Coordinates of C-alpha atoms in Angstrom, one line a residue:
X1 CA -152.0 56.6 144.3
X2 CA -150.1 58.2 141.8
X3 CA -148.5 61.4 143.5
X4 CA -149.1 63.6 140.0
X5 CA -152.7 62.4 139.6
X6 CA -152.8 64.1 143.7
X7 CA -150.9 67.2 143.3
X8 CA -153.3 67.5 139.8
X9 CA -156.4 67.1 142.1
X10 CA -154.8 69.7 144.3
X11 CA -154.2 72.2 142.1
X12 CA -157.8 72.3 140.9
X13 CA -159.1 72.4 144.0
X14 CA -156.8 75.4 145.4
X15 CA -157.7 76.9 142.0
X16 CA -161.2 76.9 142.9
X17 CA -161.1 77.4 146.5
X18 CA -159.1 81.1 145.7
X19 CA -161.2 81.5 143.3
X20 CA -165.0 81.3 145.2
X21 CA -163.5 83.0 148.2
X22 CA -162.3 86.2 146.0
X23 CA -165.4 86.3 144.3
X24 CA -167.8 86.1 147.6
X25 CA -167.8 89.7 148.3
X26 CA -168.2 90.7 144.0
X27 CA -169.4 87.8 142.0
X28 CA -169.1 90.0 139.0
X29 CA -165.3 90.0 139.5
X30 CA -165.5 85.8 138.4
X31 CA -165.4 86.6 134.7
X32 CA -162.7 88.9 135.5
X33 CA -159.1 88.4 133.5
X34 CA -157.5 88.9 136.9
X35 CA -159.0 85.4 137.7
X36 CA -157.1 83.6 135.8
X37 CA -153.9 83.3 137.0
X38 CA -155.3 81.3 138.9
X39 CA -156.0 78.6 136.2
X40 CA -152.1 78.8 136.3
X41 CA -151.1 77.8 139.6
X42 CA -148.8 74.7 140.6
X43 CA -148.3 72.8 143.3
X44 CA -144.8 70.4 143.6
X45 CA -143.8 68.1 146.1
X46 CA -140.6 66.3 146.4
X47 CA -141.9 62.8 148.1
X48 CA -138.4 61.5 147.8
X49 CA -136.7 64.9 150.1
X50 CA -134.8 63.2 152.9
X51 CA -136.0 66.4 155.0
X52 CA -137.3 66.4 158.1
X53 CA -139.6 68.5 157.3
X54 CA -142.1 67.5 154.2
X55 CA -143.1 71.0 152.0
X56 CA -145.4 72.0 149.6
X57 CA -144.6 74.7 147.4
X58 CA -147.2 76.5 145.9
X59 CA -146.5 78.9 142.5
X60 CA -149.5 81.5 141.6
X61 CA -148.4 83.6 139.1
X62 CA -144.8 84.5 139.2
X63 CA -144.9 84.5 142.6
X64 CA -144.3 81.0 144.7
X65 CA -143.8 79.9 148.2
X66 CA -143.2 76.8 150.0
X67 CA -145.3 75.5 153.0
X68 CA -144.9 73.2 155.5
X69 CA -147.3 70.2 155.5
X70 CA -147.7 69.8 159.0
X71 CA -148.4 73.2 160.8
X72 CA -149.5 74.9 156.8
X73 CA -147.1 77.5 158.0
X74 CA -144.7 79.5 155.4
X75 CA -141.2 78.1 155.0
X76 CA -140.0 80.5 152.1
X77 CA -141.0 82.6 149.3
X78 CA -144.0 84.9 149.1
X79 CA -147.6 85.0 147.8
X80 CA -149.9 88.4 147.5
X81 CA -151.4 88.4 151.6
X82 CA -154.4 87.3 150.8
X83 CA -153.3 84.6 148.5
X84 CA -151.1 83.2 151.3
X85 CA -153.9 83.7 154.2
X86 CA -156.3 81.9 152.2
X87 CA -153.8 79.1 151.3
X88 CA -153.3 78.5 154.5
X89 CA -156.7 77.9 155.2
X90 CA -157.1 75.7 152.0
X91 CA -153.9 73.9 153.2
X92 CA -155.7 73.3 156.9
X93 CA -158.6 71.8 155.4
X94 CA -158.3 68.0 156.3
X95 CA -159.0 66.5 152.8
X96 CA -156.1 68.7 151.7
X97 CA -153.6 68.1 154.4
X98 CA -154.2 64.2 154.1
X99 CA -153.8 63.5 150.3
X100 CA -150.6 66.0 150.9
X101 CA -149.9 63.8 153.2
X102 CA -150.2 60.7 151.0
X103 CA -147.2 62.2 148.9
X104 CA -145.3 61.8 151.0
X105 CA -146.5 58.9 152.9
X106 CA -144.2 55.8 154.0
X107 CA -142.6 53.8 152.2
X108 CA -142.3 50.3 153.7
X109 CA -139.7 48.2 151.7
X110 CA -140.6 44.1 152.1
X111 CA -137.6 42.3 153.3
X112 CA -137.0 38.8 153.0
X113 CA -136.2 36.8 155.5
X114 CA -135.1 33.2 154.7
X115 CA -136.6 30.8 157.2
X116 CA -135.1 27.9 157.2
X117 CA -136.8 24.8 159.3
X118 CA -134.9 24.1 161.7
X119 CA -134.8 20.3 161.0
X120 CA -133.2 20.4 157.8
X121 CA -130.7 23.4 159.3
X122 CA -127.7 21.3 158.1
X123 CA -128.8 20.6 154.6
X124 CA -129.2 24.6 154.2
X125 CA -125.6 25.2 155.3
X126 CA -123.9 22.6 153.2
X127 CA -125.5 24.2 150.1
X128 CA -125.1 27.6 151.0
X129 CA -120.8 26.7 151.2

């Protein structure tokens, strides 16, 4: 899958998750402008980061941090407290974590190996020269 197309999923689902989880305790608050910064967020990923560690970094606002896949833990930056907590719950959830995950997934580059039946060994080698 097309890592854009995932991190474009992503976003809309963080952008909804912070959203219904703000709004729980004061639906009013959903029409809100305050909500929309959240129609603004990004997520990047760098699938090609030789890193040992694979990150996430998440930008709400003008205010980003970066996340480590794995453990969902912060690595850098800063979000509002409960922007971060509840990002790290989103970022725990398992459909999250794996299409993250997917970004960054293995690559596995095809080698070919040139098999050469051993009964016609010597015509190989005088063609090769």
């Amino acid at each position: 899958m097309n890592p854009r197309k995932i991190l474009d999923r992503l976003e809309d689902s963080l952008c909804h998750f912070l959203i219904g989880e703000l709004c729980k305790a004061d639906p009013a608050k959903r029409a809100s402008p305050e909500m929309y910064k959240y129609k603004g967020l990004s997520i990047t990923a760098d699938p090609k980061s030789k890193r040992q560690e694979k990150t996430v970094s998440i930008r709400i606002g003008v205010l980003e941090a970066e996340f480590k896949i794995d453990d969902c833990e912060k690595n850098a930056g800063c979000l509002a407290p409960e922007e971060e907590r509840l990002t790290k719950l989103w970022l725990a959830k398992s459909e999250n974590n794996h299409l993250l995950k997917l970004i960054y997934g293995k690559k596995t580059e095809k080698t070919e190996l040139a098999i050469i039946p051993f009964d016609l060994e010597h015509f190989y080698s005088q063609t090769e020269g």
